[in-house]
Amino acid sequence: MDDFSKAISFLKSAKRVSCLTGAGISAESGIQTFRDKDGVWNKIDPMKWATVQGFLEQPREIWLWYEQRREQIRNTAPNPGHFALSKLQTHFEHFSIATQNIDGFHQLSGSKNVQELHGNIMRNKCFDENILLEDFDCNTIPPKCHKCGAYIRPDVVWFGEMLPQDIWEQAYEDARNCDVYFVIGTSGVVYPAAGLATIAKRSGAKVVIINKEATELDMRADAHLIGLSGEILPKLLEAFLI
Ligand code: BV8
């Protein structure tokens, strides 16, 4: 039985399905990935652009970089891969998505039960008080908190920062209690997110990796679907519904 047929048979006998997604599922929407050859981290140093230290060293540049990424995301949309996942979701007792992506495209394409492990680029918070804010003093770049005057920062998880505890715990529980675990469009190098695939595997789930190339998590795969997620996921949905 080929891996595509295996993935369908896993789904046909599953009640609980969970997913870990990464930048690859949004690539066909035109959003750059991080570690592909034309990826974000091949042009800039993540330790300078996605850390607290980096923000404190060059707050204006980092704020403008996030503004530029927000604009790019506003000018694009979820792709067939996102929509196929949201349609698949309705056929299971429990279906959840733990995403490393900060673009909000799973929710925008109709998926429910989405855990944003690394935050969401469209939300902002006070750097000092760590509270989400929609209204702040925009006379400076970065803007400042009305209450305490600290910088405003994007509500994303930078390297060296803890993931939101409640969101991590939910993603962890879902990986431990599922029949099938999809790992879609992630290189599997960033922890603790990448560790969810191992947790799922060790808890008895069938792991299905969807990626256009090899990943660090391939040894966990019970089925490995090589190709573009925007093409594979609609085909999986179609074959599952037959
Ligand atoms: C943490 C958000 C606990 C912001 C990102 C030293 C100190 C502290 C921690 C560490 C340390 N050393 C290591 C760590 C752990 C560190 C880590 O894992 N580092 C790695 C690089 C070694 N992790 C952390 O710091 C995490 N926090 O550990 O806290 C702690 C706290 C304090 C002290 C100790 C411990 C926080 C990590 C979150 C970092 N935030 N970004 C922003 O985006 O601006 S990183 C970035 O990587 C994104 O979040 C991204 O989602 C994530 C994972 O990348 P991927 O999504 O996998 O994307 P990538 O480009 O890599 O791969 C894309 C894949 O898709 C490829 O496989 C490609 O083939 C495939 N693909 C492409 N197109 C398609 C496709 N597949 C299918 N179809 C397609 N069309």
PDB file of N, CA and C and ligand atoms in Angstrom, residues 21-25 27-28 33-36 41 47 49-50 65-66 69 100-102 118 156-163 185-192 210-215 227-230, ligand 1:
ATOM      1  N   THR A  21       1.465  22.384  12.080  1.00  0.00           N
ATOM      2  CA  THR A  21       1.778  23.008  10.792  1.00  0.00           C
ATOM      3  C   THR A  21       2.885  24.042  10.959  1.00  0.00           C
ATOM      4  N   GLY A  22       3.579  24.280   9.839  1.00  0.00           N
ATOM      5  CA  GLY A  22       4.655  25.274   9.806  1.00  0.00           C
ATOM      6  C   GLY A  22       4.532  26.124   8.560  1.00  0.00           C
ATOM      7  N   ALA A  23       5.574  26.910   8.345  1.00  0.00           N
ATOM      8  CA  ALA A  23       5.551  27.925   7.287  1.00  0.00           C
ATOM      9  C   ALA A  23       5.242  27.351   5.905  1.00  0.00           C
ATOM     10  N   GLY A  24       5.537  26.080   5.696  1.00  0.00           N
ATOM     11  CA  GLY A  24       5.318  25.471   4.377  1.00  0.00           C
ATOM     12  C   GLY A  24       3.874  25.470   3.951  1.00  0.00           C
ATOM     13  N   ILE A  25       2.921  25.389   4.909  1.00  0.00           N
ATOM     14  CA  ILE A  25       1.505  25.354   4.508  1.00  0.00           C
ATOM     15  C   ILE A  25       1.055  26.725   4.004  1.00  0.00           C
ATOM     16  N   ALA A  27       3.261  28.701   2.304  1.00  0.00           N
ATOM     17  CA  ALA A  27       4.179  29.094   1.214  1.00  0.00           C
ATOM     18  C   ALA A  27       3.419  29.360  -0.087  1.00  0.00           C
ATOM     19  N   GLU A  28       2.398  28.536  -0.382  1.00  0.00           N
ATOM     20  CA  GLU A  28       1.664  28.704  -1.657  1.00  0.00           C
ATOM     21  C   GLU A  28       0.718  29.901  -1.603  1.00  0.00           C
ATOM     22  N   THR A  33       8.927  31.160   3.610  1.00  0.00           N
ATOM     23  CA  THR A  33       9.253  30.262   4.724  1.00  0.00           C
ATOM     24  C   THR A  33      10.538  30.783   5.379  1.00  0.00           C
ATOM     25  N   PHE A  34      11.032  30.048   6.343  1.00  0.00           N
ATOM     26  CA  PHE A  34      12.203  30.523   7.095  1.00  0.00           C
ATOM     27  C   PHE A  34      13.500  29.877   6.635  1.00  0.00           C
ATOM     28  N   ARG A  35      13.445  28.547   6.343  1.00  0.00           N
ATOM     29  CA  ARG A  35      14.698  27.824   6.117  1.00  0.00           C
ATOM     30  C   ARG A  35      14.816  27.213   4.722  1.00  0.00           C
ATOM     31  N   ASP A  36      13.859  27.545   3.822  1.00  0.00           N
ATOM     32  CA  ASP A  36      14.078  27.155   2.425  1.00  0.00           C
ATOM     33  C   ASP A  36      15.217  27.991   1.873  1.00  0.00           C
ATOM     34  N   TRP A  41      15.340  33.342   7.190  1.00  0.00           N
ATOM     35  CA  TRP A  41      16.569  33.255   8.002  1.00  0.00           C
ATOM     36  C   TRP A  41      17.821  33.070   7.148  1.00  0.00           C
ATOM     37  N   MET A  47      18.654  35.550  15.465  1.00  0.00           N
ATOM     38  CA  MET A  47      19.010  35.970  16.818  1.00  0.00           C
ATOM     39  C   MET A  47      19.019  37.495  16.941  1.00  0.00           C
ATOM     40  N   TRP A  49      16.764  39.327  14.878  1.00  0.00           N
ATOM     41  CA  TRP A  49      15.460  39.813  14.401  1.00  0.00           C
ATOM     42  C   TRP A  49      14.284  39.125  15.084  1.00  0.00           C
ATOM     43  N   ALA A  50      14.533  38.032  15.779  1.00  0.00           N
ATOM     44  CA  ALA A  50      13.411  37.325  16.438  1.00  0.00           C
ATOM     45  C   ALA A  50      13.785  36.923  17.865  1.00  0.00           C
ATOM     46  N   TRP A  65       9.981  45.894  10.353  1.00  0.00           N
ATOM     47  CA  TRP A  65      10.060  44.590   9.682  1.00  0.00           C
ATOM     48  C   TRP A  65       8.769  43.826   9.868  1.00  0.00           C
ATOM     49  N   TYR A  66       8.209  43.905  11.125  1.00  0.00           N
ATOM     50  CA  TYR A  66       6.930  43.222  11.373  1.00  0.00           C
ATOM     51  C   TYR A  66       5.787  43.919  10.626  1.00  0.00           C
ATOM     52  N   ARG A  69       5.827  42.667   7.179  1.00  0.00           N
ATOM     53  CA  ARG A  69       5.293  41.292   7.082  1.00  0.00           C
ATOM     54  C   ARG A  69       3.774  41.291   7.241  1.00  0.00           C
ATOM     55  N   GLN A 100       2.736  26.684  14.064  1.00  0.00           N
ATOM     56  CA  GLN A 100       3.876  27.542  14.389  1.00  0.00           C
ATOM     57  C   GLN A 100       3.745  28.867  13.640  1.00  0.00           C
ATOM     58  N   ASN A 101       2.768  28.932  12.746  1.00  0.00           N
ATOM     59  CA  ASN A 101       2.605  30.114  11.904  1.00  0.00           C
ATOM     60  C   ASN A 101       1.910  31.235  12.668  1.00  0.00           C
ATOM     61  N   ILE A 102       2.212  32.436  12.295  1.00  0.00           N
ATOM     62  CA  ILE A 102       1.671  33.620  12.998  1.00  0.00           C
ATOM     63  C   ILE A 102       0.737  34.421  12.090  1.00  0.00           C
ATOM     64  N   HIS A 118       3.235  30.018  18.356  1.00  0.00           N
ATOM     65  CA  HIS A 118       4.201  31.125  18.311  1.00  0.00           C
ATOM     66  C   HIS A 118       3.526  32.476  18.187  1.00  0.00           C
ATOM     67  N   VAL A 156       4.147  37.805  19.248  1.00  0.00           N
ATOM     68  CA  VAL A 156       4.712  36.563  18.698  1.00  0.00           C
ATOM     69  C   VAL A 156       5.755  36.040  19.684  1.00  0.00           C
ATOM     70  N   VAL A 157       6.085  34.756  19.586  1.00  0.00           N
ATOM     71  CA  VAL A 157       7.068  34.138  20.481  1.00  0.00           C
ATOM     72  C   VAL A 157       8.433  34.222  19.818  1.00  0.00           C
ATOM     73  N   TRP A 158       9.365  34.915  20.437  1.00  0.00           N
ATOM     74  CA  TRP A 158      10.713  35.016  19.900  1.00  0.00           C
ATOM     75  C   TRP A 158      11.592  33.892  20.449  1.00  0.00           C
ATOM     76  N   PHE A 159      12.711  33.663  19.838  1.00  0.00           N
ATOM     77  CA  PHE A 159      13.637  32.647  20.345  1.00  0.00           C
ATOM     78  C   PHE A 159      14.029  32.979  21.783  1.00  0.00           C
ATOM     79  N   GLY A 160      14.027  31.945  22.611  1.00  0.00           N
ATOM     80  CA  GLY A 160      14.383  32.141  24.014  1.00  0.00           C
ATOM     81  C   GLY A 160      13.180  32.478  24.865  1.00  0.00           C
ATOM     82  N   GLU A 161      12.004  32.672  24.235  1.00  0.00           N
ATOM     83  CA  GLU A 161      10.780  32.964  24.999  1.00  0.00           C
ATOM     84  C   GLU A 161       9.940  31.697  25.157  1.00  0.00           C
ATOM     85  N   MET A 162       9.273  31.598  26.279  1.00  0.00           N
ATOM     86  CA  MET A 162       8.375  30.467  26.533  1.00  0.00           C
ATOM     87  C   MET A 162       7.161  30.578  25.613  1.00  0.00           C
ATOM     88  N   LEU A 163       6.640  29.427  25.220  1.00  0.00           N
ATOM     89  CA  LEU A 163       5.377  29.438  24.479  1.00  0.00           C
ATOM     90  C   LEU A 163       4.237  29.690  25.477  1.00  0.00           C
ATOM     91  N   GLY A 185       4.333  20.897   6.416  1.00  0.00           N
ATOM     92  CA  GLY A 185       5.068  22.109   6.039  1.00  0.00           C
ATOM     93  C   GLY A 185       5.957  22.664   7.126  1.00  0.00           C
ATOM     94  N   THR A 186       6.616  21.759   7.864  1.00  0.00           N
ATOM     95  CA  THR A 186       7.579  22.249   8.861  1.00  0.00           C
ATOM     96  C   THR A 186       8.890  21.479   8.744  1.00  0.00           C
ATOM     97  N   SER A 187       9.998  22.223   8.919  1.00  0.00           N
ATOM     98  CA  SER A 187      11.318  21.577   8.850  1.00  0.00           C
ATOM     99  C   SER A 187      11.583  20.783  10.120  1.00  0.00           C
ATOM    100  N   GLY A 188      10.810  21.026  11.155  1.00  0.00           N
ATOM    101  CA  GLY A 188      10.930  20.244  12.381  1.00  0.00           C
ATOM    102  C   GLY A 188      12.194  20.534  13.163  1.00  0.00           C
ATOM    103  N   VAL A 189      12.700  21.763  13.083  1.00  0.00           N
ATOM    104  CA  VAL A 189      13.945  22.083  13.792  1.00  0.00           C
ATOM    105  C   VAL A 189      13.724  22.955  15.024  1.00  0.00           C
ATOM    106  N   VAL A 190      12.510  23.559  15.123  1.00  0.00           N
ATOM    107  CA  VAL A 190      12.273  24.485  16.238  1.00  0.00           C
ATOM    108  C   VAL A 190      11.495  23.775  17.343  1.00  0.00           C
ATOM    109  N   TYR A 191      12.086  23.811  18.547  1.00  0.00           N
ATOM    110  CA  TYR A 191      11.458  23.170  19.714  1.00  0.00           C
ATOM    111  C   TYR A 191      10.913  24.240  20.648  1.00  0.00           C
ATOM    112  N   PRO A 192       9.955  23.909  21.483  1.00  0.00           N
ATOM    113  CA  PRO A 192       9.375  22.581  21.685  1.00  0.00           C
ATOM    114  C   PRO A 192       8.344  22.139  20.645  1.00  0.00           C
ATOM    115  N   ILE A 210       3.623  15.667   5.643  1.00  0.00           N
ATOM    116  CA  ILE A 210       3.396  16.247   4.311  1.00  0.00           C
ATOM    117  C   ILE A 210       4.414  17.367   4.149  1.00  0.00           C
ATOM    118  N   ASN A 211       5.314  17.199   3.178  1.00  0.00           N
ATOM    119  CA  ASN A 211       6.366  18.190   2.972  1.00  0.00           C
ATOM    120  C   ASN A 211       6.891  18.043   1.547  1.00  0.00           C
ATOM    121  N   LYS A 212       7.433  19.157   1.030  1.00  0.00           N
ATOM    122  CA  LYS A 212       7.948  19.050  -0.349  1.00  0.00           C
ATOM    123  C   LYS A 212       9.324  18.396  -0.360  1.00  0.00           C
ATOM    124  N   GLU A 213       9.925  18.255   0.844  1.00  0.00           N
ATOM    125  CA  GLU A 213      11.233  17.574   0.893  1.00  0.00           C
ATOM    126  C   GLU A 213      11.424  16.907   2.237  1.00  0.00           C
ATOM    127  N   ALA A 214      12.591  16.335   2.470  1.00  0.00           N
ATOM    128  CA  ALA A 214      12.871  15.613   3.728  1.00  0.00           C
ATOM    129  C   ALA A 214      12.843  16.594   4.905  1.00  0.00           C
ATOM    130  N   THR A 215      12.501  16.072   6.094  1.00  0.00           N
ATOM    131  CA  THR A 215      12.502  16.923   7.299  1.00  0.00           C
ATOM    132  C   THR A 215      13.253  16.196   8.423  1.00  0.00           C
ATOM    133  N   GLY A 227       5.437  16.492  -1.507  1.00  0.00           N
ATOM    134  CA  GLY A 227       4.848  17.392  -2.508  1.00  0.00           C
ATOM    135  C   GLY A 227       4.352  18.657  -1.832  1.00  0.00           C
ATOM    136  N   LEU A 228       3.598  19.448  -2.574  1.00  0.00           N
ATOM    137  CA  LEU A 228       3.097  20.727  -2.071  1.00  0.00           C
ATOM    138  C   LEU A 228       1.813  20.497  -1.272  1.00  0.00           C
ATOM    139  N   SER A 229       1.762  21.063  -0.068  1.00  0.00           N
ATOM    140  CA  SER A 229       0.586  20.818   0.783  1.00  0.00           C
ATOM    141  C   SER A 229      -0.688  21.362   0.143  1.00  0.00           C
ATOM    142  N   GLY A 230      -0.563  22.417  -0.644  1.00  0.00           N
ATOM    143  CA  GLY A 230      -1.738  23.001  -1.312  1.00  0.00           C
ATOM    144  C   GLY A 230      -2.301  22.091  -2.386  1.00  0.00           C
TER     145      GLY A 230
HETATM  146  C1  BV8 B   1      11.740  27.978  23.940  1.00  0.00           C
HETATM  147  C2  BV8 B   1       8.165  33.583  15.494  1.00  0.00           C
HETATM  148  C3  BV8 B   1      11.841  27.567  26.258  1.00  0.00           C
HETATM  149  C4  BV8 B   1       8.534  34.978  15.269  1.00  0.00           C
HETATM  150  C5  BV8 B   1       9.899  31.901  15.549  1.00  0.00           C
HETATM  151  C6  BV8 B   1      18.712  28.810  23.550  1.00  0.00           C
HETATM  152  C7  BV8 B   1      17.907  29.526  24.414  1.00  0.00           C
HETATM  153  C8  BV8 B   1      16.539  29.317  24.464  1.00  0.00           C
HETATM  154  C9  BV8 B   1      15.951  28.400  23.639  1.00  0.00           C
HETATM  155  C10 BV8 B   1      16.763  27.728  22.762  1.00  0.00           C
HETATM  156  C11 BV8 B   1      18.132  27.894  22.711  1.00  0.00           C
HETATM  157  N1  BV8 B   1      18.630  27.066  21.750  1.00  0.00           N
HETATM  158  C12 BV8 B   1      17.638  26.384  21.190  1.00  0.00           C
HETATM  159  C13 BV8 B   1      16.505  26.774  21.800  1.00  0.00           C
HETATM  160  C14 BV8 B   1      15.202  26.342  21.508  1.00  0.00           C
HETATM  161  C15 BV8 B   1      14.694  27.231  20.366  1.00  0.00           C
HETATM  162  C16 BV8 B   1      14.931  26.453  19.096  1.00  0.00           C
HETATM  163  O1  BV8 B   1      14.245  25.493  18.868  1.00  0.00           O
HETATM  164  N2  BV8 B   1      15.915  26.856  18.293  1.00  0.00           N
HETATM  165  C17 BV8 B   1      16.212  26.081  17.100  1.00  0.00           C
HETATM  166  C18 BV8 B   1      16.405  27.017  15.911  1.00  0.00           C
HETATM  167  C19 BV8 B   1      17.440  25.228  17.378  1.00  0.00           C
HETATM  168  N3  BV8 B   1      13.293  27.436  20.623  1.00  0.00           N
HETATM  169  C20 BV8 B   1      12.874  28.523  21.274  1.00  0.00           C
HETATM  170  O2  BV8 B   1      13.586  29.448  21.622  1.00  0.00           O
HETATM  171  C21 BV8 B   1      11.388  28.509  21.605  1.00  0.00           C
HETATM  172  N4  BV8 B   1      11.209  28.775  23.011  1.00  0.00           N
HETATM  173  O3  BV8 B   1      12.450  27.046  23.714  1.00  0.00           O
HETATM  174  O4  BV8 B   1      11.374  28.369  25.213  1.00  0.00           O
HETATM  175  C22 BV8 B   1      13.043  28.264  26.815  1.00  0.00           C
HETATM  176  C23 BV8 B   1      12.944  29.585  27.150  1.00  0.00           C
HETATM  177  C24 BV8 B   1      14.059  30.199  27.706  1.00  0.00           C
HETATM  178  C25 BV8 B   1      15.249  29.489  27.888  1.00  0.00           C
HETATM  179  C26 BV8 B   1      15.315  28.151  27.489  1.00  0.00           C
HETATM  180  C27 BV8 B   1      14.216  27.539  26.968  1.00  0.00           C
HETATM  181  C28 BV8 B   1      10.665  29.583  20.803  1.00  0.00           C
HETATM  182  C29 BV8 B   1      10.743  29.255  19.328  1.00  0.00           C
HETATM  183  C30 BV8 B   1       9.849  30.201  18.533  1.00  0.00           C
HETATM  184  C31 BV8 B   1      10.708  31.087  17.680  1.00  0.00           C
HETATM  185  N5  BV8 B   1       9.846  31.900  16.844  1.00  0.00           N
HETATM  186  N6  BV8 B   1       9.169  32.748  14.851  1.00  0.00           N
HETATM  187  C32 BV8 B   1       8.496  35.351  13.812  1.00  0.00           C
HETATM  188  O5  BV8 B   1       8.066  34.547  12.958  1.00  0.00           O
HETATM  189  O6  BV8 B   1       8.881  36.495  13.540  1.00  0.00           O
HETATM  190  S1  BV8 B   1      10.906  30.825  14.654  1.00  0.00           S
HETATM  191  C33 BV8 B   1      10.239  30.288  13.191  1.00  0.00           C
HETATM  192  O7  BV8 B   1      10.530  28.852  13.129  1.00  0.00           O
HETATM  193  C34 BV8 B   1       8.740  30.361  13.006  1.00  0.00           C
HETATM  194  O8  BV8 B   1       7.983  30.424  14.202  1.00  0.00           O
HETATM  195  C35 BV8 B   1       8.447  29.044  12.356  1.00  0.00           C
HETATM  196  O9  BV8 B   1       7.147  28.723  12.434  1.00  0.00           O
HETATM  197  C36 BV8 B   1       9.319  28.154  13.149  1.00  0.00           C
HETATM  198  C37 BV8 B   1       9.501  26.777  12.549  1.00  0.00           C
HETATM  199  O10 BV8 B   1       9.863  26.936  11.192  1.00  0.00           O
HETATM  200  P1  BV8 B   1       8.966  26.182  10.095  1.00  0.00           P
HETATM  201  O11 BV8 B   1       7.558  26.622  10.276  1.00  0.00           O
HETATM  202  O12 BV8 B   1       9.239  24.736  10.153  1.00  0.00           O
HETATM  203  O13 BV8 B   1       9.484  26.836   8.748  1.00  0.00           O
HETATM  204  P2  BV8 B   1      10.798  26.410   7.928  1.00  0.00           P
HETATM  205  O14 BV8 B   1      11.034  27.479   6.932  1.00  0.00           O
HETATM  206  O15 BV8 B   1      11.880  26.008   8.871  1.00  0.00           O
HETATM  207  O16 BV8 B   1      10.354  25.076   7.170  1.00  0.00           O
HETATM  208  C38 BV8 B   1       9.348  25.139   6.169  1.00  0.00           C
HETATM  209  C39 BV8 B   1       9.123  23.707   5.729  1.00  0.00           C
HETATM  210  O17 BV8 B   1       8.040  23.675   4.814  1.00  0.00           O
HETATM  211  C40 BV8 B   1      10.313  23.091   5.024  1.00  0.00           C
HETATM  212  O18 BV8 B   1      10.464  21.758   5.481  1.00  0.00           O
HETATM  213  C41 BV8 B   1       9.900  23.106   3.539  1.00  0.00           C
HETATM  214  O19 BV8 B   1      10.436  21.999   2.843  1.00  0.00           O
HETATM  215  C42 BV8 B   1       8.420  22.971   3.659  1.00  0.00           C
HETATM  216  N7  BV8 B   1       7.654  23.552   2.552  1.00  0.00           N
HETATM  217  C43 BV8 B   1       7.861  24.734   1.927  1.00  0.00           C
HETATM  218  N8  BV8 B   1       6.885  24.930   1.009  1.00  0.00           N
HETATM  219  C44 BV8 B   1       6.049  23.865   1.099  1.00  0.00           C
HETATM  220  C45 BV8 B   1       6.536  22.978   2.072  1.00  0.00           C
HETATM  221  N9  BV8 B   1       5.927  21.823   2.375  1.00  0.00           N
HETATM  222  C46 BV8 B   1       4.783  21.542   1.711  1.00  0.00           C
HETATM  223  N10 BV8 B   1       4.238  22.347   0.768  1.00  0.00           N
HETATM  224  C47 BV8 B   1       4.843  23.505   0.438  1.00  0.00           C
HETATM  225  N11 BV8 B   1       4.290  24.297  -0.510  1.00  0.00           N
END
